[in-house]
Amino acid sequence: MSTLSTATDDAVGERETVADSELSCRDSIDKLDFGTTNSLSKSVALLKQLPDILEHYNSLKPQFDAVNKLIKAMLDLTKCIIEFKELPSQYISTDLPAMSIAMAHIPAAAYWTIRSIVACSSQIASLVGLRAEYIASTTEAWELSSLAHKVSSIHDHLKKQITLCHQHIDEKRQIEAYHNLVHIDVLRKKHVLLLISDLDLSHEEITVLDHMYRESKAGSEHYYEILWLPVVDRSIAWHEGLQQKFEQLQAMMPWYSVHHPSLIEPAVIKYIKEVLHFSKKPILVPLDPQGRVLNQNAFNMLWIWRNLAFPFTSEREEALWNAESWGLELLVDRIDVTVLNWIAEGKYICVYGGEDIEWIRKFTSSAKAVANAAQIALEMVYVGKSNARERLRKIVTTIMEENLSYSLTDPTSIYFFWARLESMLYSKSQHGKSVENDHIMQEVMTLLGFDGSDQGWAIFCKGTFKDVARAKGDRALTSMLEFGNWSGEANQIGFVQGLNNYLQQLHTPHHCNRLILPGTDGGLPGKVICAECGRIMERFFMYRCCVD
């Protein structure tokens, strides 16, 4: 910074000289402006022996204006140079491009400032020593205007660089304030997940995260801490209702949280929104023991693979996908032990969903009849529907009371089933996958499309389901009712393959799949391909009332 300091110190002296000249010149000019109309000013001008300036004021006005414009340009440039000197050295270095460019231009700025001072001084001396024979020169005014333009251009260029420097300083301060969050003694030198959300964080999300957090604390291999950062809209006045909501969520969390949302620095909120791209959907930001960000959002990884995804880096996520294949174990994971036992026993399994209880009654009854006729051990599990909590409680109760099939009974388990599918979709999309080049994403899109329809749906498989047959409500039910049409083929090539072939015969070219996902800010490509027909899906804005 020595070069900048020397140039700037010179500029300070220049600024004082320029300031003195400006005061003297402007004092005279101001008096001249009023001298033509104000008797007191005219008397002062006469005492200063400036009668000829008064007499030729109108013809000399371009010179006066040019001097004033040049003095203002010099002062603006000098102040800009001083501003570089006052930049905080802990955030700025000469390696910064904007700073390097500025330092290269400061010598030229000093030169043109000094040259402008000389020109102004000469012009002022000529005006003060004006005699009757003096003839106003447009060339002199043009020279001063040219210098003013040159000095202003240098000032504009340096101003752009100092704006870039201030942006750099703001970013550094944001990061500094952000990292200060984990300088708490209990979090120091530990892996930390920053849970960033608003106050609409669902109880199911907290419950699932709580389970994984407790699992991590049970062993040392995947141990981490969690810190909740509640981000609220500060344009809305804080009131008792928000306070109660905050305290209720805080009471559900066994991990650390800030004492109040207002304690989060504005610089931290700016960093969270602009750098980590948080808007509405909760994110989990993993930090290593040195406080470095490992990934901008580990939510998808944690939901898909639980703590096996530790330490939640993008490299770890890609490695897990490379070792993964589509199957019932990936779909169900450890959500339900009963289903895992069926897989281990090699049973035929039907996973189905929807919210039409009449279709559920007909489908489960006909599927059981088909299993008896085909002499296969078929187990059925109801996995519900996303975003229909109140209706699901009634449906699950009916299924259990009427012994229609096995069901995921816990609302959190049903939530987690669908949340994991959405996480798979987002995770695959972030790694550049699509239904055109990735089988897992194709299957996930199909299931999410089933869930977005108004019908029920079903998937049939055996064991880990290398062979799978799937269909939406009407076709699934029809295939069961018309088992006689494909029973022979089922005996020859296998139940699942025979069913799949018959479903293909029932498939009509005219169909519509609907994919409904929660509001997100990015994460999915602009073009989404239908998993069934391969055509581009149209995008609409979806509105949903929160009342079931």
mmCIF file of N, CA, C and O in Angstrom, residues 490-524:
data_model
loop_
_atom_site.group_PDB
_atom_site.id
_atom_site.type_symbol
_atom_site.label_atom_id
_atom_site.label_comp_id
_atom_site.label_asym_id
_atom_site.label_seq_id
_atom_site.Cartn_x
_atom_site.Cartn_y
_atom_site.Cartn_z
ATOM 1 N N ALA A 490 -48.924 -64.720 -17.367
ATOM 2 C CA ALA A 490 -48.306 -64.578 -16.049
ATOM 3 C C ALA A 490 -47.705 -65.890 -15.590
ATOM 4 O O ALA A 490 -46.647 -65.913 -14.961
ATOM 5 N N ASN A 491 -48.385 -66.988 -15.899
ATOM 6 C CA ASN A 491 -47.846 -68.298 -15.509
ATOM 7 C C ASN A 491 -46.578 -68.639 -16.283
ATOM 8 O O ASN A 491 -45.692 -69.335 -15.775
ATOM 9 N N GLN A 492 -46.497 -68.164 -17.519
ATOM 10 C CA GLN A 492 -45.358 -68.517 -18.370
ATOM 11 C C GLN A 492 -44.120 -67.660 -18.091
ATOM 12 O O GLN A 492 -43.006 -68.183 -17.973
ATOM 13 N N ILE A 493 -44.287 -66.330 -18.008
ATOM 14 C CA ILE A 493 -43.119 -65.445 -17.907
ATOM 15 C C ILE A 493 -42.987 -64.765 -16.541
ATOM 16 O O ILE A 493 -42.023 -64.021 -16.312
ATOM 17 N N GLY A 494 -43.929 -65.003 -15.664
ATOM 18 C CA GLY A 494 -43.870 -64.394 -14.341
ATOM 19 C C GLY A 494 -44.981 -63.381 -14.139
ATOM 20 O O GLY A 494 -45.436 -62.725 -15.089
ATOM 21 N N PHE A 495 -45.425 -63.257 -12.902
ATOM 22 C CA PHE A 495 -46.577 -62.416 -12.590
ATOM 23 C C PHE A 495 -46.326 -60.948 -12.951
ATOM 24 O O PHE A 495 -47.137 -60.311 -13.630
ATOM 25 N N VAL A 496 -45.169 -60.380 -12.493
ATOM 26 C CA VAL A 496 -44.913 -58.945 -12.712
ATOM 27 C C VAL A 496 -44.753 -58.642 -14.198
ATOM 28 O O VAL A 496 -45.323 -57.670 -14.706
ATOM 29 N N GLN A 497 -44.011 -59.473 -14.914
ATOM 30 C CA GLN A 497 -43.797 -59.226 -16.338
ATOM 31 C C GLN A 497 -45.089 -59.396 -17.136
ATOM 32 O O GLN A 497 -45.375 -58.629 -18.054
ATOM 33 N N GLY A 498 -45.886 -60.393 -16.749
ATOM 34 C CA GLY A 498 -47.174 -60.584 -17.421
ATOM 35 C C GLY A 498 -48.091 -59.398 -17.196
ATOM 36 O O GLY A 498 -48.772 -58.923 -18.117
ATOM 37 N N LEU A 499 -48.129 -58.896 -15.950
ATOM 38 C CA LEU A 499 -48.945 -57.718 -15.647
ATOM 39 C C LEU A 499 -48.445 -56.507 -16.433
ATOM 40 O O LEU A 499 -49.247 -55.734 -16.977
ATOM 41 N N ASN A 500 -47.147 -56.353 -16.502
ATOM 42 C CA ASN A 500 -46.580 -55.195 -17.196
ATOM 43 C C ASN A 500 -46.938 -55.209 -18.691
ATOM 44 O O ASN A 500 -47.287 -54.182 -19.275
ATOM 45 N N ASN A 501 -46.888 -56.389 -19.283
ATOM 46 C CA ASN A 501 -47.255 -56.501 -20.698
ATOM 47 C C ASN A 501 -48.718 -56.152 -20.924
ATOM 48 O O ASN A 501 -49.064 -55.485 -21.916
ATOM 49 N N TYR A 502 -49.584 -56.571 -20.010
ATOM 50 C CA TYR A 502 -51.013 -56.273 -20.163
ATOM 51 C C TYR A 502 -51.283 -54.776 -19.954
ATOM 52 O O TYR A 502 -52.128 -54.192 -20.650
ATOM 53 N N LEU A 503 -50.567 -54.169 -19.022
ATOM 54 C CA LEU A 503 -50.734 -52.727 -18.790
ATOM 55 C C LEU A 503 -50.336 -51.937 -20.031
ATOM 56 O O LEU A 503 -50.938 -50.894 -20.337
ATOM 57 N N GLN A 504 -49.337 -52.421 -20.757
ATOM 58 C CA GLN A 504 -48.925 -51.740 -21.982
ATOM 59 C C GLN A 504 -50.036 -51.787 -23.026
ATOM 60 O O GLN A 504 -50.229 -50.841 -23.789
ATOM 61 N N GLN A 505 -50.796 -52.883 -23.025
ATOM 62 C CA GLN A 505 -51.917 -52.984 -23.961
ATOM 63 C C GLN A 505 -53.038 -52.024 -23.601
ATOM 64 O O GLN A 505 -53.739 -51.521 -24.477
ATOM 65 N N LEU A 506 -53.186 -51.769 -22.301
ATOM 66 C CA LEU A 506 -54.239 -50.860 -21.839
ATOM 67 C C LEU A 506 -53.855 -49.396 -21.985
ATOM 68 O O LEU A 506 -54.712 -48.516 -21.869
ATOM 69 N N HIS A 507 -52.579 -49.145 -22.243
ATOM 70 C CA HIS A 507 -52.102 -47.763 -22.306
ATOM 71 C C HIS A 507 -52.694 -47.052 -23.514
ATOM 72 O O HIS A 507 -52.670 -47.563 -24.629
ATOM 73 N N THR A 508 -53.236 -45.864 -23.291
ATOM 74 C CA THR A 508 -53.807 -45.070 -24.379
ATOM 75 C C THR A 508 -52.854 -43.926 -24.718
ATOM 76 O O THR A 508 -52.163 -43.394 -23.838
ATOM 77 N N PRO A 509 -52.816 -43.501 -25.985
ATOM 78 C CA PRO A 509 -51.896 -42.424 -26.364
ATOM 79 C C PRO A 509 -52.274 -41.079 -25.766
ATOM 80 O O PRO A 509 -51.441 -40.195 -25.642
ATOM 81 N N HIS A 510 -53.551 -40.924 -25.437
ATOM 82 C CA HIS A 510 -54.005 -39.656 -24.883
ATOM 83 C C HIS A 510 -54.080 -39.769 -23.352
ATOM 84 O O HIS A 510 -54.916 -40.478 -22.810
ATOM 85 N N HIS A 511 -53.168 -39.109 -22.727
ATOM 86 C CA HIS A 511 -53.149 -39.131 -21.270
ATOM 87 C C HIS A 511 -52.523 -37.833 -20.783
ATOM 88 O O HIS A 511 -51.945 -37.073 -21.553
ATOM 89 N N CYS A 512 -52.650 -37.569 -19.500
ATOM 90 C CA CYS A 512 -52.063 -36.359 -18.935
ATOM 91 C C CYS A 512 -51.491 -36.672 -17.563
ATOM 92 O O CYS A 512 -52.193 -37.188 -16.705
ATOM 93 N N ASN A 513 -50.221 -36.383 -17.404
ATOM 94 C CA ASN A 513 -49.582 -36.508 -16.102
ATOM 95 C C ASN A 513 -49.376 -35.124 -15.507
ATOM 96 O O ASN A 513 -49.033 -34.181 -16.220
ATOM 97 N N ARG A 514 -49.562 -35.020 -14.219
ATOM 98 C CA ARG A 514 -49.382 -33.742 -13.535
ATOM 99 C C ARG A 514 -48.359 -33.919 -12.430
ATOM 100 O O ARG A 514 -48.439 -34.846 -11.640
ATOM 101 N N LEU A 515 -47.394 -33.027 -12.388
ATOM 102 C CA LEU A 515 -46.334 -33.082 -11.394
ATOM 103 C C LEU A 515 -46.438 -31.839 -10.527
ATOM 104 O O LEU A 515 -46.257 -30.725 -11.012
ATOM 105 N N ILE A 516 -46.750 -32.029 -9.246
ATOM 106 C CA ILE A 516 -46.902 -30.910 -8.327
ATOM 107 C C ILE A 516 -45.795 -30.995 -7.290
ATOM 108 O O ILE A 516 -45.670 -31.985 -6.573
ATOM 109 N N LEU A 517 -44.989 -29.949 -7.228
ATOM 110 C CA LEU A 517 -43.890 -29.894 -6.273
ATOM 111 C C LEU A 517 -44.039 -28.648 -5.420
ATOM 112 O O LEU A 517 -44.604 -27.645 -5.865
ATOM 113 N N PRO A 518 -43.527 -28.681 -4.190
ATOM 114 C CA PRO A 518 -43.603 -27.495 -3.339
ATOM 115 C C PRO A 518 -42.812 -26.364 -3.932
ATOM 116 O O PRO A 518 -41.890 -26.574 -4.732
ATOM 117 N N GLY A 519 -43.170 -25.119 -3.552
ATOM 118 C CA GLY A 519 -42.496 -23.944 -4.078
ATOM 119 C C GLY A 519 -41.006 -23.994 -3.840
ATOM 120 O O GLY A 519 -40.554 -24.175 -2.728
ATOM 121 N N THR A 520 -40.233 -23.857 -4.897
ATOM 122 C CA THR A 520 -38.782 -23.861 -4.775
ATOM 123 C C THR A 520 -38.220 -22.704 -5.569
ATOM 124 O O THR A 520 -38.856 -22.170 -6.464
ATOM 125 N N ASP A 521 -37.013 -22.320 -5.222
ATOM 126 C CA ASP A 521 -36.325 -21.247 -5.923
ATOM 127 C C ASP A 521 -35.154 -21.864 -6.681
ATOM 128 O O ASP A 521 -34.018 -21.797 -6.292
ATOM 129 N N GLY A 522 -35.458 -22.485 -7.782
ATOM 130 C CA GLY A 522 -34.412 -23.164 -8.523
ATOM 131 C C GLY A 522 -34.322 -24.614 -8.113
ATOM 132 O O GLY A 522 -35.100 -25.125 -7.325
ATOM 133 N N GLY A 523 -33.351 -25.308 -8.652
ATOM 134 C CA GLY A 523 -33.149 -26.715 -8.301
ATOM 135 C C GLY A 523 -33.631 -27.647 -9.379
ATOM 136 O O GLY A 523 -33.164 -28.774 -9.486
ATOM 137 N N LEU A 524 -34.598 -27.199 -10.201
ATOM 138 C CA LEU A 524 -35.101 -28.025 -11.290
ATOM 139 C C LEU A 524 -34.820 -27.332 -12.618
ATOM 140 O O LEU A 524 -34.830 -26.111 -12.706
#
